[in-house]
Amino acid sequence: MPHRTTRTHVVGPRGRGTHRLVADAVRAAQPGDTVVVAPGRYEEALELARRIVLVAEQGPGTVVLAAPPGGAPALAVLGPDCLLRGLELEGADPGDPAVTVAAGAGLVLDHCTVTGGRIEVRGPEGAEPGDFREGEEGTSAVLLRDCRLTGARHAALRLSGGARVRIESTTVADIDGVGAVLAGTARLDVTGLRLESTTGSGIRLRGRSRLRMTDSRLTSPGRAGLLLEDTAHALVTTTRIETPGTAGLHLGGESHADLTDSRVLRPAASALVLQDAARLTADGCTVTAPGANGLLATGTARAGLTDCRLEDCGFSAVHLADRAEASFTDCRVRRGAEHGFHVAGSAGLALTDSTVSGITLTGVAVTDEARATVTGCRIDSAHTGVSVASPAGSRIDSSTVVGAARAGLEVSSGGRAVLTGNRVTGAGAAGLLFDAGSEATVEGGSVEGGSGSGVVVWTGARPVISGLRIDGTGRNGVYFAEGAGGLLTSCDLVGTRLPALHLAAGAAPRLRRCRVLDCPAPFGGDGSAAPVLEQCDLDGAPLAFVGALHPPAAPVGPGAPGAPALPGAPLVPLPPGVGAGAPLPPAAAPAELPTAEPEEEHLDDLLAELATLVGLERVKHDVHSMVKLMQAVRLREEAGLPAPPLSRHLVFAGNPGTGKTTVARLYGRLLKALGLLRRGHLVEVDRSALVGEYVGHTGPRTAAAFNRALGGVLFIDEAYSLAPESGGHDFGQEAVATLVKLMEDHRDDVVVIAAGYPADMARFIGSNPGLSSRFTRTLLFEDYSAADLVAIVEHQAREHRYELTGPARLRLLRHFETLPRGAGFGNGRSARQTFQEMTERQAQRMAEAVTPTPDQLSTLEPADLPAPALG
């Protein structure tokens, strides 16, 4: 058969040989022909049943093919190998398809736009999804290259059956729904996708669908960036998921995802969520600033992370619950509001060659019936390094804990752990802490430095310790509480500040082949202790216990130098209902020892300190009035007269940077000086510290924050966020209800200050009758005047040994007078930022001077002010 010559068909408004309608040209075209469309808008519903090429004559943006009313798509593809280039396809209804591709058909969209409707691709039913293999190119029934999909409702792209679609360098934006939905055995291969602003998830996979995505960016999806269900599988490489409305990646069912060199940035909830029997592997990935957990795994989910980073998490960086299992190798967890790793339920953690630093609570917390193996890790600057409160059995091997504020390694009541070859340095209260009812074995390792004792053994604890070196601790080498015991074999106690061994009444440890070197005394404590010593020595001589202890450097007792000062309480198992990341409730004595009370402050000194605050004249007057009222109340109580009704709870209404936190802290100290609060300390929280992500999480979180404030002031910043304007179901309502009850139960032992924007605080107080009856006084913090801001800068300058010249002061006043006071204006914060910028500009100026004098180095000139002030 002779080869047929392909033809070109022209569509335009007029001219010989020109079709008026695109459909006419398509009907006239034979397989392989090209249809060229002149600029214009064509309201037609096309059907392509043959292999043809449809091209915009003058390129993208010049031809619109719009579906007529009635529900038909702008383009229906029924045959194979159709190509459209440079056309805009417009649907009649955003909720309907603008383009449909039938099973067995094929389509290439090149530099096309699809708006006002979705692309719907149906594949053959029963087709297998296929596996991802290295180097596989994949086959596509549909190819989108350099396209834009926008304005659809429900979904921009929907794949079903065995559909095969490939996307290259394409944008999906402004979708009222999901960016792409895959179902059945559909498969989507993506390179260079830019997905922006969907109200639903970015991409949703169901059934046995498959996604392979490379070099893409998903920005601001309203829900999860990627949502996988059933047995779906995603292979994601060098992709960024930014500011999703919920999770960055959410896996459920038996779905599976592989992430490589990808990032999840600032998700509103947890970054990586695994439920049911989902599986995740991640290599070289980064999670930054999630609103909740970095990784949350429940059910029987499995996760394996290698060379990953989890930073600035709002809750615990990793929370494992139920029977979830996770392994982390060569990973780094930095900065977090709660735990680094929280392993609860019957979950399991394997943490290897990883770093945990800057964590507010515990580096690794193991509770309930969970278990953990920590090998070759470093935990730096946490409240507690590792805490094991689970009887399931955990191992901590060859790891280092540096600068723990409380304890380096802790085995809490009911916990069971083996600690091998670990190093603890600089612990604040105890290098190793063994609570009553714990079961612990220590093999080798060291405890060095720190302000507390090397090892603390509470009443009833019986650890087995061998080969441990305790060197240069700020208190005792080993502190045995009343009735404590245990076995120490081949241990060295060197250079402790207090006696090497503190033995409280009834303590009965056994020591074998232990050495005490360069310590002020071998024993301190109570003469009724009954240690057993076998082949031990003191500075080279035999060590014997004769019943009379060498006295410690100071009397031993609660809060005395011989006793370990443990701030707070050990980690204990969470009660039922407490969810991921909840601050842990305090434990009962004996784990908590009293610490030295702060020095008493005089009321007159505190009022003088209040007077020195810049501006705030109205607030100062109100505080003085309240102080006088409270003095009168106290005098009446001392005279045996009934006290008048008085609510100490306050609303601080003002814009950011107006000194609300500073005054709140001073208010607590004033109440302590008046004898109306025990401690007067300030605990500052916001919505994220009170409201949980899960059912049953909020109440315990709120109660824990409230308990930390007992005896002092609970300061709730942006309190109005607990009662959002949208109303509806919100966990903030539960936090408010919990607060109201706790304020009633502890009305004499805590003061609550709710702070926020003036316009929002009235709505917050009115959101719950219990709030309006307890917050009866509002202090209004007015914005600082320009002169006040100058005074704040001068105060900062004096603190840092700088001085403003007269001209600089005048220019600074002009700067603040002309500074816009919009949403970004920070009052006192703006003044401090200005001072910082001035010092930086002055440093640059001094770097150019040959030999600046000391006066020049400490003088701020007009040239050092921010540039707008010099115009």
mmCIF file with all atom_site columns, N, CA, C and O in Angstrom, residues 623-660:
data_model
loop_
_atom_site.group_PDB
_atom_site.id
_atom_site.type_symbol
_atom_site.label_atom_id
_atom_site.label_alt_id
_atom_site.label_comp_id
_atom_site.label_asym_id
_atom_site.label_entity_id
_atom_site.label_seq_id
_atom_site.pdbx_PDB_ins_code
_atom_site.Cartn_x
_atom_site.Cartn_y
_atom_site.Cartn_z
_atom_site.occupancy
_atom_site.B_iso_or_equiv
_atom_site.pdbx_formal_charge
_atom_site.auth_seq_id
_atom_site.auth_comp_id
_atom_site.auth_asym_id
_atom_site.auth_atom_id
_atom_site.pdbx_PDB_model_num
ATOM 1   N N  . VAL A 1 623 ? -1.318  48.485 88.466  1.00 0.00 ? 623 VAL A N  1
ATOM 2   C CA . VAL A 1 623 ? -0.626  47.512 89.318  1.00 0.00 ? 623 VAL A CA 1
ATOM 3   C C  . VAL A 1 623 ? -0.480  48.060 90.735  1.00 0.00 ? 623 VAL A C  1
ATOM 4   O O  . VAL A 1 623 ? -0.688  47.342 91.719  1.00 0.00 ? 623 VAL A O  1
ATOM 5   N N  . HIS A 1 624 ? -0.119  49.346 90.876  1.00 0.00 ? 624 HIS A N  1
ATOM 6   C CA . HIS A 1 624 ? -0.029  49.959 92.205  1.00 0.00 ? 624 HIS A CA 1
ATOM 7   C C  . HIS A 1 624 ? -1.364  49.859 92.933  1.00 0.00 ? 624 HIS A C  1
ATOM 8   O O  . HIS A 1 624 ? -1.413  49.544 94.131  1.00 0.00 ? 624 HIS A O  1
ATOM 9   N N  . SER A 1 625 ? -2.459  50.104 92.223  1.00 0.00 ? 625 SER A N  1
ATOM 10  C CA . SER A 1 625 ? -3.778  50.034 92.843  1.00 0.00 ? 625 SER A CA 1
ATOM 11  C C  . SER A 1 625 ? -4.076  48.618 93.325  1.00 0.00 ? 625 SER A C  1
ATOM 12  O O  . SER A 1 625 ? -4.602  48.421 94.434  1.00 0.00 ? 625 SER A O  1
ATOM 13  N N  . MET A 1 626 ? -3.721  47.628 92.507  1.00 0.00 ? 626 MET A N  1
ATOM 14  C CA . MET A 1 626 ? -3.973  46.243 92.917  1.00 0.00 ? 626 MET A CA 1
ATOM 15  C C  . MET A 1 626 ? -3.113  45.857 94.113  1.00 0.00 ? 626 MET A C  1
ATOM 16  O O  . MET A 1 626 ? -3.559  45.128 95.006  1.00 0.00 ? 626 MET A O  1
ATOM 17  N N  . VAL A 1 627 ? -1.879  46.327 94.147  1.00 0.00 ? 627 VAL A N  1
ATOM 18  C CA . VAL A 1 627 ? -1.004  46.024 95.285  1.00 0.00 ? 627 VAL A CA 1
ATOM 19  C C  . VAL A 1 627 ? -1.608  46.583 96.575  1.00 0.00 ? 627 VAL A C  1
ATOM 20  O O  . VAL A 1 627 ? -1.650  45.911 97.615  1.00 0.00 ? 627 VAL A O  1
ATOM 21  N N  . LYS A 1 628 ? -2.099  47.828 96.519  1.00 0.00 ? 628 LYS A N  1
ATOM 22  C CA . LYS A 1 628 ? -2.707  48.412 97.718  1.00 0.00 ? 628 LYS A CA 1
ATOM 23  C C  . LYS A 1 628 ? -3.937  47.618 98.152  1.00 0.00 ? 628 LYS A C  1
ATOM 24  O O  . LYS A 1 628 ? -4.160  47.395 99.346  1.00 0.00 ? 628 LYS A O  1
ATOM 25  N N  . LEU A 1 629 ? -4.745  47.194 97.188  1.00 0.00 ? 629 LEU A N  1
ATOM 26  C CA . LEU A 1 629 ? -5.926  46.402 97.514  1.00 0.00 ? 629 LEU A CA 1
ATOM 27  C C  . LEU A 1 629 ? -5.529  45.083 98.162  1.00 0.00 ? 629 LEU A C  1
ATOM 28  O O  . LEU A 1 629 ? -6.128  44.663 99.168  1.00 0.00 ? 629 LEU A O  1
ATOM 29  N N  . MET A 1 630 ? -4.515  44.450 97.632  1.00 0.00 ? 630 MET A N  1
ATOM 30  C CA . MET A 1 630 ? -4.087  43.165 98.184  1.00 0.00 ? 630 MET A CA 1
ATOM 31  C C  . MET A 1 630 ? -3.451  43.330 99.560  1.00 0.00 ? 630 MET A C  1
ATOM 32  O O  . MET A 1 630 ? -3.570  42.460 100.426 1.00 0.00 ? 630 MET A O  1
ATOM 33  N N  . GLN A 1 631 ? -2.749  44.439 99.764  1.00 0.00 ? 631 GLN A N  1
ATOM 34  C CA . GLN A 1 631 ? -2.219  44.702 101.114 1.00 0.00 ? 631 GLN A CA 1
ATOM 35  C C  . GLN A 1 631 ? -3.369  44.833 102.112 1.00 0.00 ? 631 GLN A C  1
ATOM 36  O O  . GLN A 1 631 ? -3.293  44.299 103.226 1.00 0.00 ? 631 GLN A O  1
ATOM 37  N N  . ALA A 1 632 ? -4.439  45.517 101.700 1.00 0.00 ? 632 ALA A N  1
ATOM 38  C CA . ALA A 1 632 ? -5.588  45.654 102.589 1.00 0.00 ? 632 ALA A CA 1
ATOM 39  C C  . ALA A 1 632 ? -6.229  44.303 102.866 1.00 0.00 ? 632 ALA A C  1
ATOM 40  O O  . ALA A 1 632 ? -6.647  44.009 103.997 1.00 0.00 ? 632 ALA A O  1
ATOM 41  N N  . VAL A 1 633 ? -6.312  43.462 101.847 1.00 0.00 ? 633 VAL A N  1
ATOM 42  C CA . VAL A 1 633 ? -6.878  42.114 102.036 1.00 0.00 ? 633 VAL A CA 1
ATOM 43  C C  . VAL A 1 633 ? -6.045  41.334 103.048 1.00 0.00 ? 633 VAL A C  1
ATOM 44  O O  . VAL A 1 633 ? -6.583  40.681 103.951 1.00 0.00 ? 633 VAL A O  1
ATOM 45  N N  . ARG A 1 634 ? -4.734  41.409 102.897 1.00 0.00 ? 634 ARG A N  1
ATOM 46  C CA . ARG A 1 634 ? -3.879  40.658 103.823 1.00 0.00 ? 634 ARG A CA 1
ATOM 47  C C  . ARG A 1 634 ? -4.036  41.172 105.251 1.00 0.00 ? 634 ARG A C  1
ATOM 48  O O  . ARG A 1 634 ? -4.073  40.390 106.209 1.00 0.00 ? 634 ARG A O  1
ATOM 49  N N  . LEU A 1 635 ? -4.118  42.505 105.417 1.00 0.00 ? 635 LEU A N  1
ATOM 50  C CA . LEU A 1 635 ? -4.285  43.065 106.762 1.00 0.00 ? 635 LEU A CA 1
ATOM 51  C C  . LEU A 1 635 ? -5.601  42.615 107.379 1.00 0.00 ? 635 LEU A C  1
ATOM 52  O O  . LEU A 1 635 ? -5.669  42.315 108.583 1.00 0.00 ? 635 LEU A O  1
ATOM 53  N N  . ARG A 1 636 ? -6.665  42.560 106.590 1.00 0.00 ? 636 ARG A N  1
ATOM 54  C CA . ARG A 1 636 ? -7.942  42.090 107.116 1.00 0.00 ? 636 ARG A CA 1
ATOM 55  C C  . ARG A 1 636 ? -7.848  40.619 107.538 1.00 0.00 ? 636 ARG A C  1
ATOM 56  O O  . ARG A 1 636 ? -8.380  40.227 108.577 1.00 0.00 ? 636 ARG A O  1
ATOM 57  N N  . GLU A 1 637 ? -7.168  39.808 106.717 1.00 0.00 ? 637 GLU A N  1
ATOM 58  C CA . GLU A 1 637 ? -7.034  38.394 107.075 1.00 0.00 ? 637 GLU A CA 1
ATOM 59  C C  . GLU A 1 637 ? -6.243  38.232 108.370 1.00 0.00 ? 637 GLU A C  1
ATOM 60  O O  . GLU A 1 637 ? -6.580  37.414 109.224 1.00 0.00 ? 637 GLU A O  1
ATOM 61  N N  . GLU A 1 638 ? -5.165  39.033 108.515 1.00 0.00 ? 638 GLU A N  1
ATOM 62  C CA . GLU A 1 638 ? -4.360  38.944 109.739 1.00 0.00 ? 638 GLU A CA 1
ATOM 63  C C  . GLU A 1 638 ? -5.136  39.398 110.963 1.00 0.00 ? 638 GLU A C  1
ATOM 64  O O  . GLU A 1 638 ? -4.861  38.954 112.088 1.00 0.00 ? 638 GLU A O  1
ATOM 65  N N  . ALA A 1 639 ? -6.123  40.302 110.750 1.00 0.00 ? 639 ALA A N  1
ATOM 66  C CA . ALA A 1 639 ? -6.947  40.780 111.868 1.00 0.00 ? 639 ALA A CA 1
ATOM 67  C C  . ALA A 1 639 ? -8.144  39.876 112.126 1.00 0.00 ? 639 ALA A C  1
ATOM 68  O O  . ALA A 1 639 ? -8.986  40.180 112.972 1.00 0.00 ? 639 ALA A O  1
ATOM 69  N N  . GLY A 1 640 ? -8.241  38.775 111.360 1.00 0.00 ? 640 GLY A N  1
ATOM 70  C CA . GLY A 1 640 ? -9.348  37.854 111.559 1.00 0.00 ? 640 GLY A CA 1
ATOM 71  C C  . GLY A 1 640 ? -10.634 38.289 110.904 1.00 0.00 ? 640 GLY A C  1
ATOM 72  O O  . GLY A 1 640 ? -11.701 37.739 111.193 1.00 0.00 ? 640 GLY A O  1
ATOM 73  N N  . LEU A 1 641 ? -10.572 39.278 110.029 1.00 0.00 ? 641 LEU A N  1
ATOM 74  C CA . LEU A 1 641 ? -11.766 39.767 109.340 1.00 0.00 ? 641 LEU A CA 1
ATOM 75  C C  . LEU A 1 641 ? -11.902 39.057 107.984 1.00 0.00 ? 641 LEU A C  1
ATOM 76  O O  . LEU A 1 641 ? -10.894 38.680 107.371 1.00 0.00 ? 641 LEU A O  1
ATOM 77  N N  . PRO A 1 642 ? -13.133 38.879 107.509 1.00 0.00 ? 642 PRO A N  1
ATOM 78  C CA . PRO A 1 642 ? -13.302 38.227 106.208 1.00 0.00 ? 642 PRO A CA 1
ATOM 79  C C  . PRO A 1 642 ? -12.739 39.101 105.086 1.00 0.00 ? 642 PRO A C  1
ATOM 80  O O  . PRO A 1 642 ? -12.884 40.325 105.101 1.00 0.00 ? 642 PRO A O  1
ATOM 81  N N  . ALA A 1 643 ? -12.111 38.453 104.148 1.00 0.00 ? 643 ALA A N  1
ATOM 82  C CA . ALA A 1 643 ? -11.523 39.185 103.020 1.00 0.00 ? 643 ALA A CA 1
ATOM 83  C C  . ALA A 1 643 ? -12.596 39.498 101.986 1.00 0.00 ? 643 ALA A C  1
ATOM 84  O O  . ALA A 1 643 ? -13.503 38.699 101.765 1.00 0.00 ? 643 ALA A O  1
ATOM 85  N N  . PRO A 1 644 ? -12.535 40.665 101.367 1.00 0.00 ? 644 PRO A N  1
ATOM 86  C CA . PRO A 1 644 ? -13.494 40.981 100.297 1.00 0.00 ? 644 PRO A CA 1
ATOM 87  C C  . PRO A 1 644 ? -13.224 40.099 99.084  1.00 0.00 ? 644 PRO A C  1
ATOM 88  O O  . PRO A 1 644 ? -12.124 39.569 98.916  1.00 0.00 ? 644 PRO A O  1
ATOM 89  N N  . PRO A 1 645 ? -14.227 39.905 98.236  1.00 0.00 ? 645 PRO A N  1
ATOM 90  C CA . PRO A 1 645 ? -13.984 39.100 97.022  1.00 0.00 ? 645 PRO A CA 1
ATOM 91  C C  . PRO A 1 645 ? -12.922 39.753 96.157  1.00 0.00 ? 645 PRO A C  1
ATOM 92  O O  . PRO A 1 645 ? -12.949 40.953 95.922  1.00 0.00 ? 645 PRO A O  1
ATOM 93  N N  . LEU A 1 646 ? -11.993 38.936 95.689  1.00 0.00 ? 646 LEU A N  1
ATOM 94  C CA . LEU A 1 646 ? -10.861 39.466 94.921  1.00 0.00 ? 646 LEU A CA 1
ATOM 95  C C  . LEU A 1 646 ? -10.422 38.430 93.904  1.00 0.00 ? 646 LEU A C  1
ATOM 96  O O  . LEU A 1 646 ? -10.110 37.301 94.268  1.00 0.00 ? 646 LEU A O  1
ATOM 97  N N  . SER A 1 647 ? -10.412 38.799 92.651  1.00 0.00 ? 647 SER A N  1
ATOM 98  C CA . SER A 1 647 ? -9.879  37.927 91.609  1.00 0.00 ? 647 SER A CA 1
ATOM 99  C C  . SER A 1 647 ? -8.511  38.452 91.196  1.00 0.00 ? 647 SER A C  1
ATOM 100 O O  . SER A 1 647 ? -8.382  39.596 90.770  1.00 0.00 ? 647 SER A O  1
ATOM 101 N N  . ARG A 1 648 ? -7.509  37.608 91.327  1.00 0.00 ? 648 ARG A N  1
ATOM 102 C CA . ARG A 1 648 ? -6.147  38.016 90.972  1.00 0.00 ? 648 ARG A CA 1
ATOM 103 C C  . ARG A 1 648 ? -5.828  37.744 89.508  1.00 0.00 ? 648 ARG A C  1
ATOM 104 O O  . ARG A 1 648 ? -4.793  38.162 89.009  1.00 0.00 ? 648 ARG A O  1
ATOM 105 N N  . HIS A 1 649 ? -6.707  37.005 88.815  1.00 0.00 ? 649 HIS A N  1
ATOM 106 C CA . HIS A 1 649 ? -6.471  36.709 87.406  1.00 0.00 ? 649 HIS A CA 1
ATOM 107 C C  . HIS A 1 649 ? -6.677  37.973 86.566  1.00 0.00 ? 649 HIS A C  1
ATOM 108 O O  . HIS A 1 649 ? -7.546  38.791 86.864  1.00 0.00 ? 649 HIS A O  1
ATOM 109 N N  . LEU A 1 650 ? -5.885  38.124 85.530  1.00 0.00 ? 650 LEU A N  1
ATOM 110 C CA . LEU A 1 650 ? -5.881  39.366 84.758  1.00 0.00 ? 650 LEU A CA 1
ATOM 111 C C  . LEU A 1 650 ? -5.919  39.087 83.266  1.00 0.00 ? 650 LEU A C  1
ATOM 112 O O  . LEU A 1 650 ? -5.461  38.035 82.802  1.00 0.00 ? 650 LEU A O  1
ATOM 113 N N  . VAL A 1 651 ? -6.434  40.056 82.534  1.00 0.00 ? 651 VAL A N  1
ATOM 114 C CA . VAL A 1 651 ? -6.308  40.101 81.082  1.00 0.00 ? 651 VAL A CA 1
ATOM 115 C C  . VAL A 1 651 ? -5.317  41.212 80.739  1.00 0.00 ? 651 VAL A C  1
ATOM 116 O O  . VAL A 1 651 ? -5.482  42.345 81.197  1.00 0.00 ? 651 VAL A O  1
ATOM 117 N N  . PHE A 1 652 ? -4.294  40.890 79.983  1.00 0.00 ? 652 PHE A N  1
ATOM 118 C CA . PHE A 1 652 ? -3.346  41.867 79.470  1.00 0.00 ? 652 PHE A CA 1
ATOM 119 C C  . PHE A 1 652 ? -3.674  42.082 77.993  1.00 0.00 ? 652 PHE A C  1
ATOM 120 O O  . PHE A 1 652 ? -3.430  41.193 77.159  1.00 0.00 ? 652 PHE A O  1
ATOM 121 N N  . ALA A 1 653 ? -4.233  43.225 77.651  1.00 0.00 ? 653 ALA A N  1
ATOM 122 C CA . ALA A 1 653 ? -4.613  43.525 76.278  1.00 0.00 ? 653 ALA A CA 1
ATOM 123 C C  . ALA A 1 653 ? -3.633  44.520 75.693  1.00 0.00 ? 653 ALA A C  1
ATOM 124 O O  . ALA A 1 653 ? -3.461  45.622 76.218  1.00 0.00 ? 653 ALA A O  1
ATOM 125 N N  . GLY A 1 654 ? -2.995  44.131 74.615  1.00 0.00 ? 654 GLY A N  1
ATOM 126 C CA . GLY A 1 654 ? -2.037  45.035 73.996  1.00 0.00 ? 654 GLY A CA 1
ATOM 127 C C  . GLY A 1 654 ? -1.400  44.394 72.784  1.00 0.00 ? 654 GLY A C  1
ATOM 128 O O  . GLY A 1 654 ? -1.443  43.174 72.596  1.00 0.00 ? 654 GLY A O  1
ATOM 129 N N  . ASN A 1 655 ? -0.799  45.206 71.959  1.00 0.00 ? 655 ASN A N  1
ATOM 130 C CA . ASN A 1 655 ? -0.111  44.711 70.775  1.00 0.00 ? 655 ASN A CA 1
ATOM 131 C C  . ASN A 1 655 ? 1.217   44.073 71.164  1.00 0.00 ? 655 ASN A C  1
ATOM 132 O O  . ASN A 1 655 ? 1.714   44.268 72.274  1.00 0.00 ? 655 ASN A O  1
ATOM 133 N N  . PRO A 1 656 ? 1.821   43.304 70.253  1.00 0.00 ? 656 PRO A N  1
ATOM 134 C CA . PRO A 1 656 ? 3.106   42.662 70.569  1.00 0.00 ? 656 PRO A CA 1
ATOM 135 C C  . PRO A 1 656 ? 4.165   43.692 70.948  1.00 0.00 ? 656 PRO A C  1
ATOM 136 O O  . PRO A 1 656 ? 4.202   44.811 70.440  1.00 0.00 ? 656 PRO A O  1
ATOM 137 N N  . GLY A 1 657 ? 5.049   43.274 71.865  1.00 0.00 ? 657 GLY A N  1
ATOM 138 C CA . GLY A 1 657 ? 6.187   44.100 72.230  1.00 0.00 ? 657 GLY A CA 1
ATOM 139 C C  . GLY A 1 657 ? 5.900   45.232 73.176  1.00 0.00 ? 657 GLY A C  1
ATOM 140 O O  . GLY A 1 657 ? 6.728   46.135 73.337  1.00 0.00 ? 657 GLY A O  1
ATOM 141 N N  . THR A 1 658 ? 4.734   45.205 73.852  1.00 0.00 ? 658 THR A N  1
ATOM 142 C CA . THR A 1 658 ? 4.384   46.306 74.755  1.00 0.00 ? 658 THR A CA 1
ATOM 143 C C  . THR A 1 658 ? 4.682   45.973 76.215  1.00 0.00 ? 658 THR A C  1
ATOM 144 O O  . THR A 1 658 ? 4.175   46.650 77.113  1.00 0.00 ? 658 THR A O  1
ATOM 145 N N  . GLY A 1 659 ? 5.466   44.960 76.487  1.00 0.00 ? 659 GLY A N  1
ATOM 146 C CA . GLY A 1 659 ? 5.921   44.685 77.848  1.00 0.00 ? 659 GLY A CA 1
ATOM 147 C C  . GLY A 1 659 ? 5.008   43.797 78.662  1.00 0.00 ? 659 GLY A C  1
ATOM 148 O O  . GLY A 1 659 ? 5.136   43.733 79.884  1.00 0.00 ? 659 GLY A O  1
ATOM 149 N N  . LYS A 1 660 ? 4.099   43.069 78.017  1.00 0.00 ? 660 LYS A N  1
ATOM 150 C CA . LYS A 1 660 ? 3.144   42.257 78.773  1.00 0.00 ? 660 LYS A CA 1
ATOM 151 C C  . LYS A 1 660 ? 3.851   41.161 79.564  1.00 0.00 ? 660 LYS A C  1
ATOM 152 O O  . LYS A 1 660 ? 3.551   40.936 80.735  1.00 0.00 ? 660 LYS A O  1
#
